[in-house]
CSV table of C-alpha atoms and ligand atoms in Angstrom, one decimal:
chain,number,residue,atom,x,y,z
A,185,MET,CA,-0.5,-67.2,-41.8
A,186,GLU,CA,0.0,-64.1,-43.8
A,187,ILE,CA,0.6,-63.7,-47.6
A,188,VAL,CA,3.0,-61.0,-48.6
A,189,PRO,CA,4.3,-59.8,-52.0
A,190,VAL,CA,8.1,-59.8,-52.4
A,191,LYS,CA,9.0,-57.6,-55.3
A,192,ALA,CA,11.1,-59.3,-58.0
A,193,PHE,CA,12.3,-58.1,-61.4
A,194,LYS,CA,10.5,-54.9,-62.4
A,195,ASP,CA,6.8,-55.5,-61.9
A,196,ASN,CA,6.6,-59.0,-60.5
A,197,TYR,CA,5.7,-60.4,-57.1
A,198,VAL,CA,6.9,-63.6,-55.5
A,199,TRP,CA,3.9,-64.4,-53.3
A,200,THR,CA,5.3,-65.4,-49.9
A,201,LEU,CA,3.3,-67.3,-47.3
A,202,ARG,CA,4.7,-66.7,-43.8
A,203,ASN,CA,4.1,-67.0,-40.1
A,204,GLU,CA,6.5,-65.9,-37.3
A,205,THR,CA,9.2,-68.5,-38.1
A,206,HIS,CA,8.7,-70.0,-41.5
A,207,ALA,CA,7.9,-69.0,-45.1
A,208,ALA,CA,6.9,-70.7,-48.4
A,209,VAL,CA,7.2,-69.0,-51.8
A,210,VAL,CA,5.2,-69.4,-54.9
A,211,ASP,CA,7.0,-69.0,-58.3
A,212,PRO,CA,10.3,-67.5,-57.2
A,213,GLY,CA,11.6,-66.2,-60.6
A,214,GLU,CA,14.5,-64.6,-58.7
A,215,ALA,CA,16.3,-65.8,-55.6
A,216,ARG,CA,17.9,-62.6,-54.3
A,217,PRO,CA,14.8,-60.6,-53.2
A,218,VAL,CA,13.5,-63.8,-51.5
A,219,LEU,CA,16.8,-64.4,-49.7
A,220,ASP,CA,16.9,-60.8,-48.6
A,221,TYR,CA,13.3,-60.9,-47.3
A,222,LEU,CA,13.9,-64.2,-45.4
A,223,ALA,CA,17.1,-62.8,-43.8
A,224,SER,CA,15.6,-59.4,-42.8
A,225,GLU,CA,12.5,-61.2,-41.3
A,226,LYS,CA,14.6,-64.0,-39.8
A,227,LEU,CA,12.4,-66.7,-41.5
A,228,ARG,CA,13.3,-70.2,-42.5
A,229,LEU,CA,12.1,-71.4,-45.9
A,230,ALA,CA,9.8,-74.4,-45.6
A,231,ALA,CA,8.7,-75.1,-49.2
A,232,ILE,CA,8.7,-73.8,-52.8
A,233,LEU,CA,5.6,-74.1,-55.1
A,234,ALA,CA,5.9,-73.7,-58.8
A,235,THR,CA,2.9,-73.3,-61.1
A,236,HIS,CA,4.7,-73.7,-64.5
A,237,HIS,CA,8.1,-73.9,-66.0
A,238,HIS,CA,8.7,-70.4,-67.4
A,239,PRO,CA,12.0,-68.8,-66.1
A,240,ASP,CA,10.3,-65.7,-64.6
A,241,HIS,CA,8.5,-68.2,-62.3
A,242,VAL,CA,11.2,-70.8,-61.5
A,243,GLY,CA,14.5,-69.0,-62.2
A,244,GLY,CA,15.3,-68.6,-58.5
A,245,ILE,CA,14.6,-72.2,-57.4
A,246,ALA,CA,18.2,-73.6,-57.9
A,247,GLU,CA,19.8,-70.9,-55.8
A,248,LEU,CA,17.1,-71.1,-53.0
A,249,VAL,CA,17.5,-74.9,-52.6
A,250,GLN,CA,21.3,-74.5,-52.2
A,251,LYS,CA,20.6,-72.5,-49.1
A,252,PHE,CA,17.5,-74.3,-47.9
A,253,ARG,CA,16.9,-78.0,-48.6
A,254,VAL,CA,13.2,-77.8,-48.9
A,255,PRO,CA,10.6,-79.7,-50.9
A,256,VAL,CA,9.9,-78.2,-54.4
A,257,PHE,CA,6.4,-78.8,-55.6
A,258,GLY,CA,5.5,-78.3,-59.3
A,259,PRO,CA,3.7,-79.8,-62.3
A,260,ARG,CA,4.7,-83.4,-63.0
A,261,ASN,CA,5.0,-83.0,-66.7
A,262,GLU,CA,7.1,-79.8,-66.9
A,263,PRO,CA,10.8,-79.2,-66.5
A,264,ILE,CA,10.9,-77.6,-63.1
A,265,PRO,CA,14.5,-77.1,-61.6
A,266,ALA,CA,15.2,-79.1,-58.5
A,267,LEU,CA,11.6,-80.6,-58.5
A,268,THR,CA,11.2,-83.0,-55.6
A,269,GLN,CA,7.4,-83.3,-55.4
A,270,PRO,CA,5.8,-83.7,-58.8
A,271,VAL,CA,2.0,-82.9,-58.6
A,272,ALA,CA,-1.1,-83.0,-60.7
A,273,GLU,CA,-4.9,-82.6,-60.3
A,274,GLY,CA,-6.2,-84.1,-57.1
A,275,ASP,CA,-2.9,-84.0,-55.2
A,276,ARG,CA,-2.6,-82.1,-51.9
A,277,VAL,CA,0.4,-80.0,-50.9
A,278,ALA,CA,0.8,-79.7,-47.1
A,279,ILE,CA,3.1,-77.2,-45.5
A,280,PRO,CA,3.1,-78.3,-41.9
A,281,GLU,CA,5.4,-75.4,-40.8
A,282,LEU,CA,2.7,-73.0,-41.8
A,283,GLY,CA,-0.3,-75.2,-40.8
A,284,VAL,CA,-1.7,-75.0,-44.3
A,285,SER,CA,-2.5,-77.2,-47.2
A,286,PHE,CA,-3.5,-76.7,-50.8
A,287,SER,CA,-5.3,-78.8,-53.4
A,288,VAL,CA,-3.7,-79.0,-56.9
A,289,LEU,CA,-5.8,-78.1,-60.0
A,290,ASP,CA,-4.6,-78.9,-63.5
A,291,ILE,CA,-5.1,-75.7,-65.6
A,292,PRO,CA,-3.4,-76.2,-69.0
A,293,GLY,CA,-3.5,-73.5,-71.7
A,294,HIS,CA,-0.6,-71.1,-71.0
A,295,THR,CA,1.7,-74.1,-70.7
A,296,ARG,CA,0.8,-77.8,-71.2
A,297,ALA,CA,0.8,-78.9,-67.6
A,298,HIS,CA,0.3,-75.6,-65.7
A,299,VAL,CA,-1.1,-76.1,-62.2
A,300,ALA,CA,-2.9,-73.9,-59.6
A,301,TYR,CA,-2.7,-74.2,-55.8
A,302,TYR,CA,-6.0,-73.6,-53.9
A,303,GLY,CA,-6.4,-73.5,-50.1
A,304,ALA,CA,-7.0,-71.3,-47.1
A,305,GLY,CA,-9.3,-69.1,-49.3
A,306,ALA,CA,-6.4,-68.3,-51.6
A,307,LEU,CA,-5.7,-69.3,-55.3
A,308,PHE,CA,-2.2,-69.2,-56.8
A,309,CYS,CA,-2.8,-69.4,-60.5
A,310,GLY,CA,0.5,-68.3,-62.1
A,311,ASP,CA,0.0,-67.1,-65.6
A,312,THR,CA,-3.5,-68.5,-66.2
A,313,LEU,CA,-5.9,-66.0,-64.6
A,314,PHE,CA,-4.7,-62.4,-64.3
A,315,ALA,CA,-6.4,-59.5,-62.7
A,316,CYS,CA,-8.6,-58.5,-65.7
A,317,GLY,CA,-6.9,-60.8,-68.0
A,318,CYS,CA,-5.4,-64.2,-68.7
A,319,GLY,CA,-2.1,-65.7,-69.8
A,320,ARG,CA,-1.1,-66.2,-73.4
A,321,LEU,CA,-1.6,-69.6,-75.1
A,322,PHE,CA,2.0,-70.8,-75.5
A,323,GLU,CA,1.6,-74.5,-75.3
A,324,GLY,CA,-2.2,-75.1,-75.1
A,325,THR,CA,-5.3,-74.4,-77.0
A,326,ALA,CA,-8.1,-71.9,-76.5
A,327,GLU,CA,-10.4,-74.8,-75.6
A,328,GLN,CA,-8.0,-75.9,-72.8
A,329,MET,CA,-7.5,-72.3,-71.5
A,330,PHE,CA,-11.3,-71.7,-71.6
A,331,ALA,CA,-11.9,-74.9,-69.6
A,332,SER,CA,-9.1,-74.0,-67.1
A,333,LEU,CA,-10.6,-70.5,-66.5
A,334,SER,CA,-14.1,-72.0,-66.1
A,335,LYS,CA,-12.7,-74.4,-63.5
A,336,LEU,CA,-11.1,-71.5,-61.6
A,337,ALA,CA,-14.3,-69.4,-61.9
A,338,ALA,CA,-16.3,-72.2,-60.2
A,339,LEU,CA,-14.3,-71.7,-56.9
A,340,PRO,CA,-16.0,-69.6,-54.2
A,341,ASP,CA,-16.4,-65.9,-55.0
A,342,ASP,CA,-14.5,-64.7,-52.0
A,343,THR,CA,-11.4,-66.6,-53.1
A,344,LYS,CA,-8.4,-64.3,-53.2
A,345,VAL,CA,-6.6,-64.5,-56.6
A,346,TYR,CA,-2.8,-64.2,-56.4
A,347,CYS,CA,-1.5,-63.5,-59.9
A,348,GLY,CA,0.0,-60.9,-62.2
A,349,HIS,CA,-1.8,-57.9,-63.9
A,350,GLU,CA,-3.3,-57.0,-67.2
A,351,TYR,CA,-5.8,-54.6,-68.8
A,352,THR,CA,-9.1,-54.8,-70.5
A,353,LEU,CA,-11.6,-54.2,-73.3
A,354,GLU,CA,-15.1,-53.8,-72.0
A,355,PRO,CA,-15.5,-50.0,-71.9
A,356,GLU,CA,-19.2,-49.8,-70.7
A,357,ASN,CA,-18.7,-52.1,-67.7
A,358,ARG,CA,-19.3,-50.1,-64.5
A,359,ALA,CA,-17.8,-52.6,-62.2
A,360,LEU,CA,-14.6,-52.3,-64.3
A,361,SER,CA,-14.4,-48.5,-64.2
A,362,ALA,CA,-14.9,-48.7,-60.4
A,363,ARG,CA,-12.2,-51.3,-60.1
A,364,GLU,CA,-9.8,-49.2,-62.3
A,365,ALA,CA,-10.3,-46.1,-60.1
A,366,ARG,CA,-9.7,-48.2,-57.0
A,367,ASP,CA,-6.6,-49.8,-58.4
A,368,ARG,CA,-5.2,-46.4,-59.5
A,369,LYS,CA,-5.6,-45.0,-56.0
A,370,LEU,CA,-3.8,-48.0,-54.5
A,371,ARG,CA,-0.9,-47.6,-57.0
A,372,GLU,CA,-0.6,-43.9,-56.2
A,373,ALA,CA,-0.3,-44.9,-52.6
A,374,GLY,CA,2.4,-47.3,-53.6
A,375,ARG,CA,0.3,-50.3,-52.5
A,376,PRO,CA,-0.2,-53.6,-54.5
A,377,THR,CA,-3.6,-53.9,-56.2
A,378,LEU,CA,-3.4,-57.7,-55.8
A,379,PRO,CA,-4.8,-60.1,-54.7
A,380,SER,CA,-8.1,-59.6,-56.3
A,381,THR,CA,-11.1,-61.9,-55.6
A,382,LEU,CA,-12.9,-64.2,-58.0
A,383,ALA,CA,-16.1,-62.1,-57.6
A,384,ASP,CA,-14.0,-59.1,-58.9
A,385,GLU,CA,-12.7,-61.2,-61.8
A,386,LYS,CA,-16.2,-62.5,-62.7
A,387,ALA,CA,-17.5,-58.9,-62.8
A,388,THR,CA,-14.6,-57.4,-64.7
A,389,ASN,CA,-12.3,-59.9,-66.5
A,390,PRO,CA,-13.4,-60.3,-70.1
A,391,PHE,CA,-11.9,-63.8,-70.3
A,392,LEU,CA,-14.4,-65.0,-67.7
A,393,ARG,CA,-17.2,-63.1,-69.5
A,394,CYS,CA,-17.3,-64.7,-72.9
A,395,ARG,CA,-21.1,-65.0,-72.8
A,396,GLU,CA,-21.6,-61.2,-72.1
A,397,PRO,CA,-23.1,-59.4,-75.1
A,398,ALA,CA,-20.5,-56.6,-74.8
A,399,VAL,CA,-17.6,-59.0,-74.9
A,400,VAL,CA,-19.2,-61.0,-77.7
A,401,GLU,CA,-19.7,-57.7,-79.6
A,402,SER,CA,-16.0,-56.8,-79.2
A,403,ALA,CA,-14.9,-60.2,-80.4
A,404,ASN,CA,-17.2,-60.0,-83.4
A,405,LYS,CA,-15.8,-56.6,-84.3
A,406,TYR,CA,-12.2,-57.9,-84.1
A,407,LEU,CA,-13.1,-61.0,-86.2
A,408,GLY,CA,-15.2,-59.1,-88.7
A,409,ALA,CA,-17.6,-62.1,-88.3
A,410,ARG,CA,-20.5,-63.1,-86.0
A,411,VAL,CA,-19.6,-65.8,-83.5
A,412,ALA,CA,-21.4,-66.5,-80.2
A,413,ASP,CA,-19.8,-69.7,-79.0
A,414,PRO,CA,-18.0,-68.8,-75.8
A,415,VAL,CA,-14.8,-70.7,-76.7
A,416,ARG,CA,-14.6,-68.9,-80.1
A,417,VAL,CA,-15.2,-65.6,-78.3
A,418,PHE,CA,-12.5,-66.5,-75.9
A,419,ALA,CA,-10.1,-67.4,-78.7
A,420,ALA,CA,-10.8,-64.1,-80.5
A,421,ILE,CA,-10.1,-61.8,-77.5
A,422,ARG,CA,-7.0,-63.8,-76.5
A,423,ASP,CA,-5.7,-63.4,-80.1
A,424,TRP,CA,-6.6,-59.7,-80.1
A,425,LYS,CA,-4.8,-59.0,-76.9
A,426,ASN,CA,-1.6,-60.7,-78.2
A,427,ARG,CA,-1.3,-57.8,-80.5
A,428,PHE,CA,-0.9,-55.1,-77.9
B,288,LIG,ZN1,4.4,-68.1,-68.0
Protein backbone atom coordinates (compact mmCIF):
# COMPACT_ATOMS: atom_id res chain seq x y z
CA MET A 1 0.00 0.00 0.00
CA GLU A 2 1.13 3.49 -0.89
CA ILE A 3 -0.10 6.83 0.49
CA VAL A 4 -0.24 9.67 -2.03
CA PRO A 5 -1.36 13.29 -1.76
CA VAL A 6 -4.12 14.33 -4.16
CA LYS A 7 -4.17 18.10 -4.37
CA ALA A 8 -7.49 19.77 -3.51
CA PHE A 9 -8.48 23.44 -3.23
CA LYS A 10 -5.42 25.65 -3.22
CA ASP A 11 -3.06 24.21 -0.60
CA ASN A 12 -4.81 21.09 0.67
CA TYR A 13 -4.14 17.41 0.19
CA VAL A 14 -6.60 14.56 0.23
CA TRP A 15 -4.46 11.71 1.52
CA THR A 16 -5.15 8.70 -0.68
CA LEU A 17 -4.21 5.16 0.32
CA ARG A 18 -3.85 2.90 -2.69
CA ASN A 19 -2.60 -0.34 -4.12
CA GLU A 20 -2.79 -1.56 -7.74
CA THR A 21 -6.58 -1.79 -7.83
CA HIS A 22 -8.21 0.09 -4.95
CA ALA A 23 -7.99 3.31 -3.00
CA ALA A 24 -9.35 4.86 0.18
CA VAL A 25 -9.42 8.59 0.86
CA VAL A 26 -9.11 10.56 4.08
CA ASP A 27 -11.04 13.84 4.43
CA PRO A 28 -12.07 14.45 0.82
CA GLY A 29 -13.02 18.13 0.98
CA GLU A 30 -13.57 18.08 -2.77
CA ALA A 31 -14.72 15.22 -5.02
CA ARG A 32 -13.42 16.33 -8.42
CA PRO A 33 -9.64 15.91 -7.87
CA VAL A 34 -10.26 12.51 -6.23
CA LEU A 35 -12.51 11.31 -9.10
CA ASP A 36 -9.92 12.50 -11.63
CA TYR A 37 -7.14 10.68 -9.80
CA LEU A 38 -9.13 7.43 -9.50
CA ALA A 39 -10.04 7.57 -13.21
CA SER A 40 -6.50 8.31 -14.39
CA GLU A 41 -5.07 5.50 -12.22
CA LYS A 42 -7.96 3.08 -12.95
CA LEU A 43 -8.66 2.57 -9.23
CA ARG A 44 -11.89 1.66 -7.45
CA LEU A 45 -12.75 3.55 -4.29
CA ALA A 46 -13.02 1.18 -1.29
CA ALA A 47 -13.66 3.48 1.69
CA ILE A 48 -13.86 7.07 2.88
CA LEU A 49 -12.49 8.15 6.28
CA ALA A 50 -13.44 11.49 7.85
CA THR A 51 -11.70 13.00 10.88
CA HIS A 52 -14.20 15.78 11.62
CA HIS A 53 -17.17 17.61 10.14
CA HIS A 54 -15.61 20.76 8.63
CA PRO A 55 -16.56 21.28 4.96
CA ASP A 56 -12.95 21.39 3.74
CA HIS A 57 -12.69 17.79 5.02
CA VAL A 58 -16.08 16.30 4.11
CA GLY A 59 -17.37 18.49 1.24
CA GLY A 60 -16.64 15.85 -1.42
CA ILE A 61 -18.20 12.83 0.30
CA ALA A 62 -21.77 13.15 -1.06
CA GLU A 63 -20.54 13.22 -4.66
CA LEU A 64 -18.06 10.36 -4.13
CA VAL A 65 -20.70 8.01 -2.70
CA GLN A 66 -22.98 8.67 -5.68
CA LYS A 67 -20.30 7.15 -7.88
CA PHE A 68 -18.94 4.54 -5.43
CA ARG A 69 -21.19 2.93 -2.81
CA VAL A 70 -18.51 2.58 -0.13
CA PRO A 71 -18.46 2.68 3.67
CA VAL A 72 -18.00 6.16 5.12
CA PHE A 73 -16.22 6.15 8.49
CA GLY A 74 -16.39 9.22 10.72
CA PRO A 75 -16.87 10.44 14.29
CA ARG A 76 -20.10 9.19 15.84
CA ASN A 77 -21.05 12.54 17.34
CA GLU A 78 -20.53 14.87 14.39
CA PRO A 79 -22.67 15.58 11.31
CA ILE A 80 -20.70 13.73 8.60
CA PRO A 81 -22.49 13.53 5.20
CA ALA A 82 -23.47 9.98 4.13
CA LEU A 83 -21.89 8.51 7.29
CA THR A 84 -22.39 4.72 7.37
CA GLN A 85 -19.84 3.61 10.00
CA PRO A 86 -19.87 5.89 13.06
CA VAL A 87 -16.66 5.42 15.08
CA ALA A 88 -15.10 6.47 18.37
CA GLU A 89 -12.11 5.63 20.59
CA GLY A 90 -11.24 1.95 20.56
CA ASP A 91 -13.00 1.09 17.29
CA ARG A 92 -11.09 -0.46 14.40
CA VAL A 93 -11.46 0.48 10.75
CA ALA A 94 -10.60 -2.34 8.37
CA ILE A 95 -10.14 -1.80 4.65
CA PRO A 96 -9.79 -5.36 3.34
CA GLU A 97 -9.25 -4.21 -0.28
CA LEU A 98 -6.02 -2.55 0.88
CA GLY A 99 -5.11 -5.14 3.52
CA VAL A 100 -4.89 -2.48 6.20
CA SER A 101 -6.66 -1.51 9.38
CA PHE A 102 -6.58 1.49 11.69
CA SER A 103 -7.45 2.12 15.29
CA VAL A 104 -9.61 5.12 16.12
CA LEU A 105 -8.47 7.69 18.67
CA ASP A 106 -10.74 10.38 20.12
CA ILE A 107 -8.88 13.69 19.91
CA PRO A 108 -11.37 16.46 20.74
CA GLY A 109 -10.35 20.13 20.79
CA HIS A 110 -10.56 21.46 17.23
CA THR A 111 -14.09 20.03 17.07
CA ARG A 112 -15.96 18.25 19.83
CA ALA A 113 -15.69 14.69 18.49
CA HIS A 114 -12.65 14.88 16.18
CA VAL A 115 -11.02 11.46 15.62
CA ALA A 116 -7.65 10.25 14.33
CA TYR A 117 -6.90 7.04 12.44
CA TYR A 118 -3.69 5.22 13.36
CA GLY A 119 -2.28 2.15 11.65
CA ALA A 120 0.46 0.82 9.35
CA GLY A 121 2.86 3.38 10.90
CA ALA A 122 0.67 6.25 9.72
CA LEU A 123 -1.43 8.78 11.61
CA PHE A 124 -4.26 10.71 9.96
CA CYS A 125 -5.04 13.46 12.41
CA GLY A 126 -7.08 16.02 10.44
CA ASP A 127 -6.89 19.48 11.97
CA THR A 128 -5.49 18.45 15.37
CA LEU A 129 -1.72 18.08 14.95
CA PHE A 130 -0.18 20.06 12.08
CA ALA A 131 3.42 20.08 10.96
CA CYS A 132 4.83 22.62 13.44
CA GLY A 133 1.38 23.56 14.69
CA CYS A 134 -2.07 22.50 15.80
CA GLY A 135 -5.66 23.24 14.88
CA ARG A 136 -7.69 26.07 16.33
CA LEU A 137 -10.02 25.51 19.25
CA PHE A 138 -13.44 25.83 17.61
CA GLU A 139 -15.54 23.52 19.76
CA GLY A 140 -13.20 22.28 22.48
CA THR A 141 -11.08 23.64 25.29
CA ALA A 142 -7.32 24.10 25.62
CA GLU A 143 -7.36 21.26 28.20
CA GLN A 144 -8.98 18.89 25.67
CA MET A 145 -6.63 19.84 22.86
CA PHE A 146 -3.58 19.56 25.12
CA ALA A 147 -4.71 16.07 26.19
CA SER A 148 -5.37 15.09 22.55
CA LEU A 149 -1.91 16.25 21.44
CA SER A 150 -0.32 14.41 24.38
CA LYS A 151 -2.17 11.24 23.32
CA LEU A 152 -0.81 11.57 19.77
CA ALA A 153 2.71 12.36 21.02
CA ALA A 154 2.71 9.05 22.92
CA LEU A 155 2.57 7.08 19.65
CA PRO A 156 5.90 5.75 18.30
CA ASP A 157 8.42 8.38 17.11
CA ASP A 158 8.64 6.98 13.58
CA THR A 159 4.87 7.41 13.04
CA LYS A 160 4.26 9.34 9.84
CA VAL A 161 1.96 12.31 10.44
CA TYR A 162 -0.46 13.06 7.60
CA CYS A 163 -1.86 16.53 8.18
CA GLY A 164 -1.86 20.17 7.05
CA HIS A 165 0.84 22.81 7.55
CA GLU A 166 1.56 25.73 9.85
CA TYR A 167 4.46 27.86 11.10
CA THR A 168 6.21 28.44 14.35
CA LEU A 169 7.57 30.53 17.22
CA GLU A 170 10.71 29.02 18.74
CA PRO A 171 13.49 30.98 16.98
CA GLU A 172 16.49 29.41 18.77
CA ASN A 173 15.48 25.82 18.06
CA ARG A 174 18.16 24.24 15.82
CA ALA A 175 16.04 21.23 14.83
CA LEU A 176 13.44 23.71 13.67
CA SER A 177 15.81 25.76 11.47
CA ALA A 178 17.09 22.52 9.95
CA ARG A 179 13.54 21.43 9.27
CA GLU A 180 12.60 24.76 7.70
CA ALA A 181 15.62 24.62 5.38
CA ARG A 182 14.75 21.05 4.37
CA ASP A 183 11.08 21.95 3.78
CA ARG A 184 12.04 25.00 1.69
CA LYS A 185 14.17 22.80 -0.60
CA LEU A 186 11.33 20.30 -1.02
CA ARG A 187 8.87 23.08 -1.90
CA GLU A 188 11.33 24.59 -4.40
CA ALA A 189 11.48 21.16 -6.04
CA GLY A 190 7.66 21.14 -6.13
CA ARG A 191 7.46 18.22 -3.67
CA PRO A 192 5.21 17.92 -0.61
CA THR A 193 6.88 18.44 2.78
CA LEU A 194 4.38 16.04 4.32
CA PRO A 195 4.12 13.58 5.96
CA SER A 196 6.34 14.53 8.85
CA THR A 197 7.15 12.13 11.70
CA LEU A 198 6.22 12.35 15.37
CA ALA A 199 9.95 12.61 16.16
CA ASP A 200 10.08 15.74 13.94
CA GLU A 201 7.02 17.17 15.62
CA LYS A 202 8.32 16.51 19.13
CA ALA A 203 11.55 18.30 18.18
CA THR A 204 9.96 21.29 16.44
CA ASN A 205 6.24 21.71 17.15
CA PRO A 206 5.73 24.25 19.97
CA PHE A 207 2.35 22.75 20.86
CA LEU A 208 4.11 19.50 21.79
CA ARG A 209 6.82 21.46 23.65
CA CYS A 210 4.82 23.32 26.27
CA ARG A 211 7.35 22.37 28.97
CA GLU A 212 10.36 23.73 27.02
CA PRO A 213 11.80 26.88 28.65
CA ALA A 214 11.88 28.78 25.30
CA VAL A 215 8.22 28.02 24.63
CA VAL A 216 7.23 28.89 28.22
CA GLU A 217 9.18 32.16 27.82
CA SER A 218 7.35 33.04 24.57
CA ALA A 219 4.00 32.31 26.23
CA ASN A 220 4.92 34.49 29.21
CA LYS A 221 5.92 37.37 26.97
CA TYR A 222 2.62 37.10 25.13
CA LEU A 223 0.61 36.96 28.37
CA GLY A 224 2.65 39.58 30.17
CA ALA A 225 2.51 37.19 33.14
CA ARG A 226 4.47 34.23 34.45
CA VAL A 227 2.84 30.85 33.89
CA ALA A 228 4.52 27.45 33.87
CA ASP A 229 1.62 25.01 33.81
CA PRO A 230 1.84 23.31 30.37
CA VAL A 231 -1.92 23.58 29.70
CA ARG A 232 -1.79 27.34 30.35
CA VAL A 233 1.31 27.64 28.16
CA PHE A 234 -0.53 25.70 25.47
CA ALA A 235 -3.63 27.91 25.76
CA ALA A 236 -1.48 31.05 25.49
CA ILE A 237 0.39 30.03 22.34
CA ARG A 238 -2.81 28.72 20.73
CA ASP A 239 -4.47 32.09 21.43
CA TRP A 240 -1.41 33.97 20.18
CA LYS A 241 -1.38 32.10 16.88
CA ASN A 242 -5.07 32.86 16.32
CA ARG A 243 -4.01 36.45 15.77
CA PHE A 244 -1.85 35.90 12.72
ZN1 LIG B 1 -11.26 21.70 10.68
